Coordinates of C-alpha atoms and ligand atoms in Angstrom, one line a residue:
M466 CA 5.0 -84.9 -41.0
E467 CA 5.7 -81.3 -41.9
A468 CA 9.4 -82.0 -42.5
K469 CA 8.4 -84.9 -44.7
N470 CA 6.1 -82.7 -46.8
S471 CA 8.7 -80.0 -47.3
L472 CA 11.3 -82.5 -48.2
F473 CA 8.9 -84.0 -50.7
M474 CA 8.5 -80.5 -52.3
L475 CA 12.3 -80.1 -52.3
L476 CA 12.7 -83.5 -54.1
L477 CA 10.2 -82.4 -56.7
L478 CA 12.1 -79.1 -57.2
V479 CA 15.3 -81.0 -57.7
I480 CA 13.7 -83.2 -60.3
I481 CA 12.3 -80.2 -62.1
C482 CA 15.6 -78.2 -61.9
N483 CA 17.5 -81.2 -63.3
G484 CA 15.9 -80.5 -66.6
N485 CA 12.5 -82.2 -66.9
A486 CA 10.0 -79.4 -67.6
Q487 CA 12.0 -76.9 -69.6
L488 CA 9.4 -76.4 -72.2
Y489 CA 10.3 -72.7 -72.6
L490 CA 13.6 -73.8 -74.2
S491 CA 12.0 -75.8 -77.0
G492 CA 10.8 -74.5 -80.3
G493 CA 7.2 -75.1 -79.2
P494 CA 4.9 -78.0 -78.4
K495 CA 5.4 -81.2 -80.3
S496 CA 4.6 -80.3 -83.9
N497 CA 2.2 -82.6 -85.8
Y498 CA 3.3 -81.1 -89.1
T499 CA 5.5 -82.9 -91.5
F500 CA 8.4 -81.8 -93.7
P501 CA 7.3 -80.9 -97.3
K502 CA 7.7 -83.6 -99.9
D503 CA 10.4 -81.7 -101.8
F504 CA 12.2 -80.7 -98.6
L505 CA 15.9 -81.7 -98.9
F506 CA 17.4 -83.8 -96.1
G507 CA 21.2 -84.2 -96.1
V508 CA 24.4 -84.7 -94.2
S509 CA 27.5 -82.6 -94.3
T510 CA 31.3 -83.1 -94.0
A511 CA 34.5 -81.2 -95.0
A512 CA 37.6 -82.4 -96.8
A513 CA 40.2 -81.4 -94.2
Q514 CA 38.2 -83.1 -91.4
I515 CA 37.6 -86.5 -93.1
E516 CA 39.9 -87.2 -96.1
G517 CA 43.3 -87.8 -94.5
A518 CA 45.9 -88.7 -97.3
W519 CA 47.3 -85.3 -96.5
N520 CA 50.4 -85.7 -98.8
E521 CA 49.2 -88.5 -101.1
D522 CA 48.8 -88.6 -104.9
G523 CA 50.2 -85.1 -105.3
K524 CA 48.3 -83.2 -102.7
S525 CA 50.2 -80.2 -101.2
E526 CA 50.1 -78.9 -97.6
S527 CA 47.0 -76.9 -96.5
I528 CA 47.1 -74.2 -93.8
W529 CA 45.6 -76.7 -91.4
D530 CA 48.2 -79.3 -92.1
H531 CA 50.8 -76.6 -91.7
L532 CA 49.4 -75.2 -88.4
V533 CA 48.9 -78.6 -86.7
H534 CA 52.2 -80.0 -87.9
N535 CA 54.2 -77.0 -86.6
N536 CA 52.1 -76.5 -83.4
P537 CA 50.9 -79.8 -82.1
N538 CA 49.8 -78.0 -78.9
F539 CA 47.2 -76.2 -81.0
V540 CA 45.0 -79.4 -80.9
K541 CA 43.5 -80.6 -77.6
D542 CA 44.7 -84.2 -78.0
H543 CA 47.9 -83.2 -80.0
S544 CA 46.4 -85.1 -83.0
N545 CA 46.4 -84.0 -86.7
A546 CA 44.3 -84.7 -89.8
D547 CA 47.0 -86.7 -91.6
V548 CA 44.7 -89.8 -91.8
A549 CA 41.5 -88.6 -90.1
A550 CA 38.6 -90.8 -91.1
D551 CA 40.6 -91.8 -94.2
S552 CA 37.7 -91.0 -96.6
Y553 CA 40.2 -90.5 -99.4
H554 CA 40.3 -94.3 -99.4
L555 CA 36.9 -95.2 -97.8
Y556 CA 34.6 -93.0 -99.8
K557 CA 32.5 -96.0 -101.0
R558 CA 31.7 -96.9 -97.4
D559 CA 30.8 -93.2 -96.8
V560 CA 28.3 -93.4 -99.7
E561 CA 27.0 -96.6 -98.3
M562 CA 26.3 -94.9 -94.9
I563 CA 24.5 -92.0 -96.7
R564 CA 22.3 -94.6 -98.4
E565 CA 21.6 -96.3 -95.0
L566 CA 20.4 -92.9 -93.7
G567 CA 18.2 -92.5 -96.8
V568 CA 19.0 -88.8 -97.2
D569 CA 18.6 -87.0 -100.5
I570 CA 21.8 -85.0 -100.6
Y571 CA 25.4 -85.1 -99.4
R572 CA 27.4 -81.9 -98.8
F573 CA 31.2 -82.4 -98.9
S574 CA 34.0 -80.0 -99.7
V575 CA 36.9 -80.1 -102.2
S576 CA 40.4 -79.7 -101.0
W577 CA 42.1 -76.9 -102.9
P578 CA 45.6 -78.2 -102.4
R579 CA 44.6 -81.6 -103.6
V580 CA 43.2 -80.3 -106.9
L581 CA 45.7 -77.5 -107.4
P582 CA 49.0 -78.4 -105.5
T583 CA 50.7 -75.1 -106.4
G584 CA 47.6 -73.1 -105.4
F585 CA 47.3 -71.9 -109.0
A586 CA 45.5 -73.4 -112.0
N587 CA 48.8 -73.8 -113.9
E588 CA 48.9 -77.5 -112.7
V589 CA 45.7 -79.4 -112.2
N590 CA 46.4 -82.6 -110.3
P591 CA 44.7 -85.4 -112.3
L592 CA 44.5 -87.8 -109.3
G593 CA 42.8 -85.1 -107.2
I594 CA 40.2 -84.6 -109.9
Q595 CA 39.8 -88.4 -110.2
Y596 CA 39.0 -88.7 -106.5
Y597 CA 36.2 -86.2 -106.6
R598 CA 34.9 -87.7 -109.9
N599 CA 34.8 -91.1 -108.3
L600 CA 32.9 -89.8 -105.2
I601 CA 30.4 -87.8 -107.3
D602 CA 29.8 -90.8 -109.6
E603 CA 29.3 -93.1 -106.6
L604 CA 26.7 -90.7 -105.2
V605 CA 24.9 -90.2 -108.5
K606 CA 24.8 -93.9 -109.1
Y607 CA 22.6 -94.2 -106.0
N608 CA 20.5 -91.1 -106.7
I609 CA 22.1 -89.0 -104.0
T610 CA 22.5 -85.4 -105.0
P611 CA 26.0 -84.0 -104.5
M612 CA 26.5 -80.5 -103.0
V613 CA 30.0 -79.1 -103.2
T614 CA 31.5 -76.6 -100.8
I615 CA 34.3 -75.0 -102.8
Y616 CA 36.2 -73.7 -99.8
H617 CA 35.9 -75.1 -96.3
W618 CA 39.0 -73.6 -94.6
D619 CA 41.9 -75.6 -96.2
L620 CA 43.8 -73.0 -98.2
P621 CA 47.0 -74.2 -99.9
Q622 CA 49.9 -73.1 -97.6
K623 CA 51.7 -71.8 -100.7
L624 CA 49.0 -69.2 -101.1
Q625 CA 49.1 -68.3 -97.4
D626 CA 52.9 -67.7 -97.8
I627 CA 51.9 -64.8 -100.1
G628 CA 49.2 -63.3 -97.8
G629 CA 46.3 -65.7 -98.3
W630 CA 43.0 -64.0 -98.0
T631 CA 44.6 -60.6 -97.3
N632 CA 46.2 -60.6 -100.7
A633 CA 43.8 -58.9 -103.1
H634 CA 45.0 -61.2 -106.0
I635 CA 43.4 -64.1 -104.3
V636 CA 40.1 -63.1 -105.9
D637 CA 41.6 -64.2 -109.2
Y638 CA 43.3 -67.3 -107.8
Y639 CA 40.1 -68.5 -106.1
T640 CA 38.1 -67.8 -109.3
D641 CA 40.6 -69.9 -111.3
Y642 CA 40.2 -72.7 -108.8
A643 CA 36.4 -72.6 -108.8
N644 CA 36.5 -72.6 -112.6
V645 CA 38.5 -75.9 -112.6
L646 CA 35.8 -77.4 -110.4
F647 CA 32.9 -76.1 -112.6
K648 CA 34.7 -77.3 -115.7
N649 CA 35.1 -80.8 -114.3
F650 CA 32.0 -81.3 -112.2
A651 CA 29.2 -78.8 -113.1
D652 CA 27.6 -81.3 -115.4
K653 CA 26.8 -83.5 -112.4
V654 CA 26.9 -81.2 -109.4
K655 CA 23.8 -78.9 -109.2
Y656 CA 24.4 -77.3 -105.8
W657 CA 27.5 -75.2 -105.1
I658 CA 28.6 -73.3 -101.9
T659 CA 31.4 -70.8 -102.5
F660 CA 32.4 -70.4 -98.8
N661 CA 31.8 -72.2 -95.5
E662 CA 31.6 -69.8 -92.6
P663 CA 33.7 -66.9 -93.9
M664 CA 33.4 -65.3 -90.4
Q665 CA 35.5 -68.2 -89.0
T666 CA 38.0 -67.8 -91.8
C667 CA 38.5 -64.1 -91.3
L668 CA 37.6 -63.2 -87.7
E669 CA 39.1 -66.3 -86.1
G670 CA 41.8 -67.2 -88.6
Y671 CA 43.2 -63.7 -89.5
G672 CA 41.9 -61.6 -86.6
G673 CA 42.4 -64.2 -83.9
T674 CA 44.2 -67.5 -83.2
Y675 CA 41.3 -69.9 -83.0
R676 CA 41.4 -71.0 -86.6
A677 CA 44.2 -71.4 -89.2
P678 CA 46.3 -69.5 -90.1
A679 CA 46.0 -68.1 -86.6
L680 CA 47.5 -64.7 -87.6
N681 CA 46.1 -62.7 -84.6
R682 CA 46.2 -59.4 -86.6
H683 CA 43.0 -58.2 -85.1
G684 CA 41.4 -55.0 -86.1
I685 CA 43.0 -55.1 -89.6
A686 CA 43.3 -58.5 -91.1
E687 CA 39.8 -59.7 -90.5
Y688 CA 38.5 -56.8 -92.5
L689 CA 40.9 -57.2 -95.4
C690 CA 40.2 -61.0 -95.5
T691 CA 36.4 -60.4 -95.6
H692 CA 36.8 -57.7 -98.3
N693 CA 38.7 -60.0 -100.7
L694 CA 36.6 -63.0 -99.8
L695 CA 33.3 -61.2 -100.6
K696 CA 34.7 -60.1 -104.0
A697 CA 35.9 -63.6 -104.7
H698 CA 32.5 -65.0 -103.9
A699 CA 30.8 -62.5 -106.2
N700 CA 33.3 -63.2 -109.0
V701 CA 32.6 -66.9 -108.8
Y702 CA 28.9 -66.4 -108.7
H703 CA 29.0 -64.4 -111.9
L704 CA 31.3 -66.9 -113.6
F705 CA 28.9 -69.7 -112.7
D706 CA 25.9 -67.6 -113.7
K707 CA 27.3 -66.6 -117.1
Q708 CA 29.3 -69.7 -118.2
Y709 CA 27.9 -72.7 -116.5
R710 CA 24.3 -72.2 -115.5
P711 CA 23.2 -71.8 -119.1
L712 CA 24.8 -75.2 -119.9
Y713 CA 23.9 -77.3 -116.9
G714 CA 21.6 -75.4 -114.6
G715 CA 22.2 -75.5 -110.9
K716 CA 22.2 -73.3 -107.8
I717 CA 25.0 -71.5 -106.0
G718 CA 25.1 -69.7 -102.6
M719 CA 27.3 -69.5 -99.5
S720 CA 27.1 -70.9 -95.9
L721 CA 27.1 -68.3 -93.1
D722 CA 27.5 -69.3 -89.4
S723 CA 25.2 -67.6 -86.9
N724 CA 24.2 -68.0 -83.3
W725 CA 20.9 -66.6 -82.3
A726 CA 21.2 -63.5 -80.2
E727 CA 18.8 -63.1 -77.3
P728 CA 18.8 -59.9 -75.2
K729 CA 20.2 -60.6 -71.8
T730 CA 17.4 -58.7 -70.1
N731 CA 14.4 -56.9 -71.7
S732 CA 16.0 -53.5 -71.3
T733 CA 16.1 -51.3 -74.4
K734 CA 19.9 -51.4 -74.3
D735 CA 20.1 -55.2 -74.3
I736 CA 17.5 -55.5 -77.1
E737 CA 19.7 -53.1 -79.0
A738 CA 22.8 -55.1 -78.2
A739 CA 21.2 -58.3 -79.6
R740 CA 20.2 -56.6 -82.8
L741 CA 23.7 -55.1 -83.1
Y742 CA 25.2 -58.5 -82.7
L743 CA 23.3 -59.9 -85.6
T744 CA 23.9 -56.9 -87.9
T745 CA 27.7 -56.8 -87.2
H746 CA 28.3 -60.6 -87.3
L747 CA 25.9 -62.3 -89.6
G748 CA 25.2 -59.0 -91.4
W749 CA 28.9 -58.3 -92.0
Y750 CA 28.6 -61.1 -94.7
A751 CA 24.9 -61.3 -95.4
H752 CA 24.2 -57.6 -95.9
P753 CA 26.6 -57.2 -98.9
V754 CA 25.1 -60.3 -100.6
Y755 CA 21.5 -60.7 -99.5
S756 CA 20.1 -57.2 -98.6
T757 CA 18.4 -54.9 -101.1
E758 CA 20.9 -52.1 -100.6
G759 CA 24.1 -54.2 -100.6
N760 CA 27.4 -53.1 -99.0
Y761 CA 28.5 -53.6 -95.4
P762 CA 25.8 -52.9 -92.8
P763 CA 25.7 -49.1 -92.3
E764 CA 26.2 -49.5 -88.5
L765 CA 29.5 -51.5 -89.0
I766 CA 30.8 -48.8 -91.4
K767 CA 30.0 -46.1 -88.8
L768 CA 31.4 -48.0 -85.8
V769 CA 34.7 -49.0 -87.5
G770 CA 35.0 -45.5 -89.0
Q771 CA 34.6 -43.7 -85.7
K772 CA 37.0 -46.0 -83.8
S773 CA 39.6 -45.8 -86.5
Q774 CA 39.5 -42.0 -86.5
K775 CA 39.8 -41.9 -82.7
Q776 CA 42.7 -44.3 -82.9
N777 CA 44.5 -41.9 -85.3
Y778 CA 44.3 -44.1 -88.5
S779 CA 44.3 -42.1 -91.8
R780 CA 41.3 -44.1 -93.0
S781 CA 38.8 -46.6 -91.7
R782 CA 40.2 -50.0 -91.0
L783 CA 37.1 -51.3 -92.8
P784 CA 37.9 -51.1 -96.5
E785 CA 35.3 -49.4 -98.8
F786 CA 33.5 -51.0 -101.7
T787 CA 33.1 -48.7 -104.7
P788 CA 29.5 -48.3 -105.9
S789 CA 30.1 -50.6 -108.8
E790 CA 31.6 -53.2 -106.4
V791 CA 28.5 -52.9 -104.2
D792 CA 26.4 -53.7 -107.3
F793 CA 28.6 -56.5 -108.4
I794 CA 28.3 -58.3 -105.0
R795 CA 24.6 -57.6 -104.3
G796 CA 22.3 -60.5 -105.1
T797 CA 25.0 -63.0 -105.8
A798 CA 23.3 -66.1 -104.3
D799 CA 20.4 -68.4 -105.1
F800 CA 20.0 -69.5 -101.5
F801 CA 21.0 -68.6 -98.0
G802 CA 23.2 -71.4 -96.5
L803 CA 23.0 -71.3 -92.7
N804 CA 25.1 -73.2 -90.2
H805 CA 23.6 -73.0 -86.7
Y806 CA 24.4 -74.6 -83.4
T807 CA 23.5 -72.5 -80.4
T808 CA 22.4 -69.2 -78.8
Y809 CA 24.0 -66.4 -76.8
L810 CA 22.7 -63.6 -74.5
L811 CA 23.7 -60.1 -75.4
S812 CA 24.2 -56.8 -73.5
M813 CA 25.9 -53.5 -74.3
A814 CA 29.5 -53.0 -73.0
D815 CA 29.9 -49.8 -71.0
K816 CA 33.7 -49.9 -71.3
E817 CA 36.2 -51.0 -74.0
V818 CA 36.0 -54.7 -74.7
G819 CA 38.4 -57.0 -76.6
A820 CA 41.9 -56.2 -77.9
I821 CA 42.4 -52.7 -79.4
P822 CA 41.9 -52.6 -82.3
S823 CA 39.6 -55.5 -83.1
H824 CA 36.2 -56.3 -84.5
A825 CA 35.0 -57.1 -81.0
N826 CA 36.3 -53.7 -79.7
D827 CA 34.7 -51.9 -82.7
V828 CA 31.3 -53.4 -82.0
G829 CA 31.4 -53.1 -78.2
I830 CA 28.9 -55.7 -77.0
I831 CA 29.1 -58.5 -74.4
R832 CA 28.2 -62.1 -75.2
V833 CA 27.4 -64.8 -72.6
Q834 CA 25.4 -67.9 -72.3
D835 CA 22.9 -68.8 -69.5
P836 CA 24.6 -71.4 -67.2
N837 CA 21.2 -72.9 -66.7
W838 CA 20.8 -73.8 -70.4
P839 CA 21.2 -77.6 -70.9
S840 CA 24.5 -78.6 -72.4
K841 CA 26.8 -81.5 -71.3
S842 CA 28.5 -81.2 -74.7
S843 CA 32.2 -81.8 -75.3
S844 CA 32.1 -78.3 -76.9
D845 CA 31.3 -76.0 -74.0
W846 CA 29.9 -73.3 -76.3
L847 CA 27.2 -75.8 -77.5
K848 CA 24.2 -75.0 -75.2
V849 CA 20.9 -76.6 -76.3
V850 CA 18.4 -73.7 -77.0
P851 CA 16.0 -74.9 -79.8
F852 CA 13.9 -71.7 -79.6
G853 CA 16.9 -69.7 -80.8
F854 CA 17.0 -71.8 -84.1
R855 CA 13.3 -70.9 -84.7
R856 CA 13.8 -67.2 -84.1
L857 CA 17.0 -67.0 -86.2
L858 CA 15.2 -68.6 -89.2
Q859 CA 12.4 -66.1 -88.9
Y860 CA 14.9 -63.2 -88.6
I861 CA 16.7 -64.3 -91.8
T862 CA 13.5 -64.8 -93.7
K863 CA 12.3 -61.3 -92.7
T864 CA 15.6 -59.4 -92.9
Y865 CA 16.7 -60.8 -96.3
N866 CA 13.5 -60.6 -98.4
N867 CA 12.3 -64.2 -98.0
I868 CA 15.4 -65.7 -99.5
P869 CA 15.2 -69.5 -99.6
I870 CA 17.2 -70.9 -96.7
I871 CA 19.1 -74.2 -96.6
V872 CA 20.4 -75.2 -93.2
T873 CA 23.7 -76.5 -94.3
E874 CA 24.9 -77.5 -90.7
N875 CA 23.3 -78.3 -87.4
G876 CA 24.4 -80.8 -84.8
Y877 CA 25.7 -81.7 -81.4
A878 CA 29.0 -82.9 -80.0
D879 CA 29.8 -85.4 -77.3
F880 CA 32.8 -87.5 -76.1
S881 CA 31.9 -90.5 -78.3
G882 CA 29.7 -93.6 -78.0
V883 CA 27.0 -95.3 -80.0
D884 CA 24.2 -94.8 -77.4
D885 CA 24.2 -91.0 -77.9
K886 CA 21.1 -90.0 -76.0
A887 CA 22.0 -86.3 -75.9
R888 CA 22.5 -86.1 -79.7
V889 CA 19.2 -87.9 -80.3
S890 CA 17.5 -85.4 -78.0
Y891 CA 19.2 -82.4 -79.6
Y892 CA 18.1 -83.4 -83.1
G893 CA 14.5 -84.0 -81.9
H894 CA 14.3 -80.5 -80.3
Y895 CA 15.9 -78.7 -83.3
L896 CA 13.8 -80.5 -85.9
N897 CA 10.7 -79.7 -83.9
A898 CA 11.8 -76.1 -83.8
L899 CA 12.3 -76.3 -87.6
L900 CA 8.8 -77.6 -88.2
H901 CA 7.4 -74.7 -86.3
A902 CA 9.6 -72.3 -88.2
I903 CA 8.3 -73.7 -91.5
H904 CA 4.6 -74.2 -90.8
V905 CA 3.8 -71.6 -88.1
D906 CA 6.2 -68.8 -88.8
K907 CA 6.4 -69.4 -92.6
S908 CA 10.2 -69.2 -92.6
N909 CA 11.4 -70.0 -96.0
V910 CA 13.5 -73.1 -95.3
H911 CA 14.0 -75.6 -98.1
G912 CA 16.6 -78.0 -96.7
Y913 CA 18.4 -79.3 -93.6
F914 CA 21.8 -81.0 -93.3
A915 CA 23.0 -82.7 -90.1
W916 CA 26.6 -82.0 -89.1
S917 CA 28.1 -84.5 -89.4
L918 CA 27.8 -87.8 -91.4
M919 CA 30.6 -89.2 -89.2
D920 CA 33.0 -88.4 -86.4
N921 CA 35.9 -86.4 -87.8
F922 CA 38.9 -84.1 -87.1
E923 CA 37.1 -81.3 -85.1
W924 CA 39.8 -78.6 -85.7
D925 CA 41.4 -77.5 -82.3
D926 CA 39.4 -80.2 -80.5
G927 CA 41.0 -82.9 -82.5
Y928 CA 39.2 -86.2 -82.0
V929 CA 37.9 -85.3 -78.6
S930 CA 34.6 -83.8 -79.8
R931 CA 32.5 -86.1 -81.8
F932 CA 29.7 -84.7 -84.1
G933 CA 29.0 -87.8 -86.1
L934 CA 25.8 -89.7 -86.8
Y935 CA 28.3 -92.6 -87.3
L936 CA 31.0 -93.4 -84.8
V937 CA 34.5 -93.7 -86.3
D938 CA 37.0 -95.9 -84.5
F939 CA 40.1 -93.9 -85.2
K940 CA 42.3 -96.5 -83.5
S941 CA 41.2 -99.3 -85.9
P942 CA 43.4 -99.5 -89.1
N943 CA 40.3 -99.4 -91.3
K944 CA 38.6 -96.6 -89.4
T945 CA 35.5 -98.7 -88.8
R946 CA 32.2 -96.8 -88.9
T947 CA 29.2 -97.7 -86.8
A948 CA 25.8 -96.2 -86.8
K949 CA 24.9 -94.4 -83.6
H950 CA 21.3 -94.2 -82.2
S951 CA 21.1 -90.7 -83.7
A952 CA 21.7 -92.1 -87.2
K953 CA 18.6 -94.3 -86.6
L954 CA 16.6 -91.3 -85.4
Y955 CA 17.6 -89.2 -88.4
S956 CA 16.8 -91.9 -90.9
S957 CA 13.4 -92.3 -89.4
V958 CA 12.7 -88.6 -89.6
V959 CA 13.8 -88.6 -93.2
A960 CA 11.6 -91.6 -94.0
T961 CA 8.5 -90.4 -92.2
R962 CA 9.0 -86.7 -92.8
G963 CA 8.0 -86.1 -89.2
L964 CA 9.1 -86.5 -85.5
P965 CA 9.2 -89.8 -83.8
A966 CA 6.2 -90.8 -81.7
D967 CA 8.2 -90.7 -78.4
Y968 CA 9.6 -87.2 -78.9
D969 CA 8.8 -85.0 -75.9
P970 CA 9.4 -81.2 -76.3
A971 CA 9.7 -80.7 -72.5
D972 CA 12.3 -83.4 -72.0
F973 CA 15.9 -82.1 -71.6
T974 CA 17.0 -84.8 -69.2
A975 CA 19.5 -86.2 -71.7
F976 CA 21.6 -83.0 -71.0
S977 CA 21.3 -83.0 -67.2
S978 CA 24.6 -84.3 -65.8
A979 CA 24.1 -87.5 -63.9
P980 CA 26.5 -86.6 -61.2
I981 CA 24.4 -83.6 -60.1
L982 CA 21.2 -85.6 -60.2
V983 CA 22.7 -88.5 -58.2
S984 CA 24.6 -86.4 -55.7
T985 CA 21.6 -84.3 -54.9
M986 CA 18.9 -86.9 -55.1
L987 CA 20.4 -89.8 -53.2
P988 CA 20.9 -88.1 -49.9
L989 CA 17.5 -86.4 -50.1
L990 CA 15.8 -89.7 -50.9
A991 CA 17.6 -91.4 -48.0
L992 CA 16.5 -88.6 -45.6
Y993 CA 12.9 -88.9 -46.9
R994 CA 12.7 -92.6 -46.1
L995 CA 14.2 -92.0 -42.7
L996 CA 11.5 -89.5 -41.7
Ligands
GOI378 C1 31.2 -75.5 -87.9 O1 31.5 -74.3 -87.3 C2 32.2 -75.9 -89.0 O2 31.7 -75.5 -90.3 C3 32.5 -77.3 -89.0 O3 33.7 -77.5 -89.8 C4 32.7 -77.8 -87.6 O4 33.2 -79.1 -87.6 C5 31.4 -77.7 -86.9 O5 30.9 -76.4 -87.0 C6 31.5 -78.1 -85.4 O6 32.2 -77.2 -84.7 C7 37.9 -67.8 -79.7 C8 33.6 -71.4 -74.7 C9 36.7 -67.2 -79.8 C10 32.7 -70.4 -75.2 C11 38.0 -69.1 -79.1 C12 34.7 -71.8 -75.4 C13 35.5 -67.9 -79.4 C14 33.0 -69.9 -76.4 C15 37.0 -71.0 -78.0 C16 36.3 -71.7 -77.2 C17 33.0 -70.9 -79.9 C18 30.6 -74.0 -86.2 C19 33.4 -70.9 -81.3 C20 30.7 -72.6 -85.8 C21 32.5 -70.5 -83.4 C22 32.3 -72.7 -82.5 C23 31.5 -70.9 -84.5 C24 31.3 -73.1 -83.6 C25 33.3 -69.6 -79.2 C26 36.9 -69.7 -78.6 C27 35.0 -71.3 -76.6 C28 35.6 -69.1 -78.8 C29 34.2 -70.3 -77.1 N1 32.3 -71.3 -82.2 N2 31.6 -72.3 -84.8 N3 34.4 -69.7 -78.4

């Protein structure tokens, strides 16, 4: 009898540990609040991930075309984005899906090498312009607001050949490119994003090898890239503000990627490490644009300066802004675009970390995730930690003077399938956290975009990781699109402005891996019946 009782307790424990009652992870109890009437619901995509038609109608090679054509091993399934979801030809079906979802707004990006094949504004490709005009007209026809990301990672290779984002002249080239877009589309496009996730462009693309152009010139190139990119952003903001806003109105901002940083323990040092993570990553880009003082975060200036001196450089590897540049960049955004997916635990490093020199080494902190956090995603970094989303929104609201936030990306990846329980659960939890952020914490959030409208070319993951609300059959000649269960969930949230009746904030079972459950439960159950 005693054995039977203790076995019963063990069974209960296994059930709990398999992810049933993990209320602490959620953004709070189920929120009965609803999303404000004027709250913007949208879906996001990016040109290089969906369009295909990589060399059609005058488009030239982008740095992503170049990277994956020359290094097929860069991509998990050795695929490329030559055809992708073929949205260059199927944009009408895309707009139909957006209508099915019932969302207010669609965020897509423009391919620079499609519009300006030489990289420069000397030749504007009329067929490239026509494609985006068709897409915008199709959206407007059905009352869907277009939001344009000007740069989502696909630089013309011809500009990379002359240094890309490390060439200071790119500030002018980028401004010319944005000017072409404003000239052609600002009458109909009222939301503009200058850059998607500049930290990925610079830190991973120039400092590391994880994103194109995979330069690996860490410690130097990520700082040069960021410096030019921030100047380019500010230049384009001022161009829009002076020449186009007076004519057409509209808003412009940028989209920064940030994880939430939770201290690994509640020691003073770990609390400091978590704070330092946010100031030196999100703050690297946000402080120059969104803080009252402008410029890079003082701590980053100090850390890179000290390390550079110790390493015998004649000057800091972090370039300096002149006082007039600081002024020019400060305040150059109408909203704070945020891409958020997951959370990390931070602690201070007590020895050198990362390559020397590198941004990671300059900052000197250690970033891990709790292995007990639910996941099961095809992207192993994507742990499900809804409370982190809520805390990050509050942090941004407080740190950057109550700036209006638009969540321009949030979503979950799996290995494909229409019955996507994990994604349904992820969206439920993160939208619940968002309701708490808005109504309880008074975080200033004005919109939310799901990443992504459909399965697409997931960079180094190729077509292995699927983020779509719509499944894309990449093997079918017409790239058939089918709504997943998550598409139905999202459209019901958009329609009702609230969470579905059956949402349970303590339920993380969709992320507990079946094999563990079955392999631990079945023998125990058998034993229990025997006793
Ligand atoms: C967006 O980026 C983006 O805008 C979309 O285009 C995109 O489709 C969408 O998100 C979905 O991804 C080197 C295990 C450094 C732990 C290499 C494995 C760090 C950590 C490789 C593998 C994960 C979303 C990288 C923002 C960066 C992915 C930020 C999400 C960190 C790594 C890893 C690595 C790893 N993050 N990114 N990471």
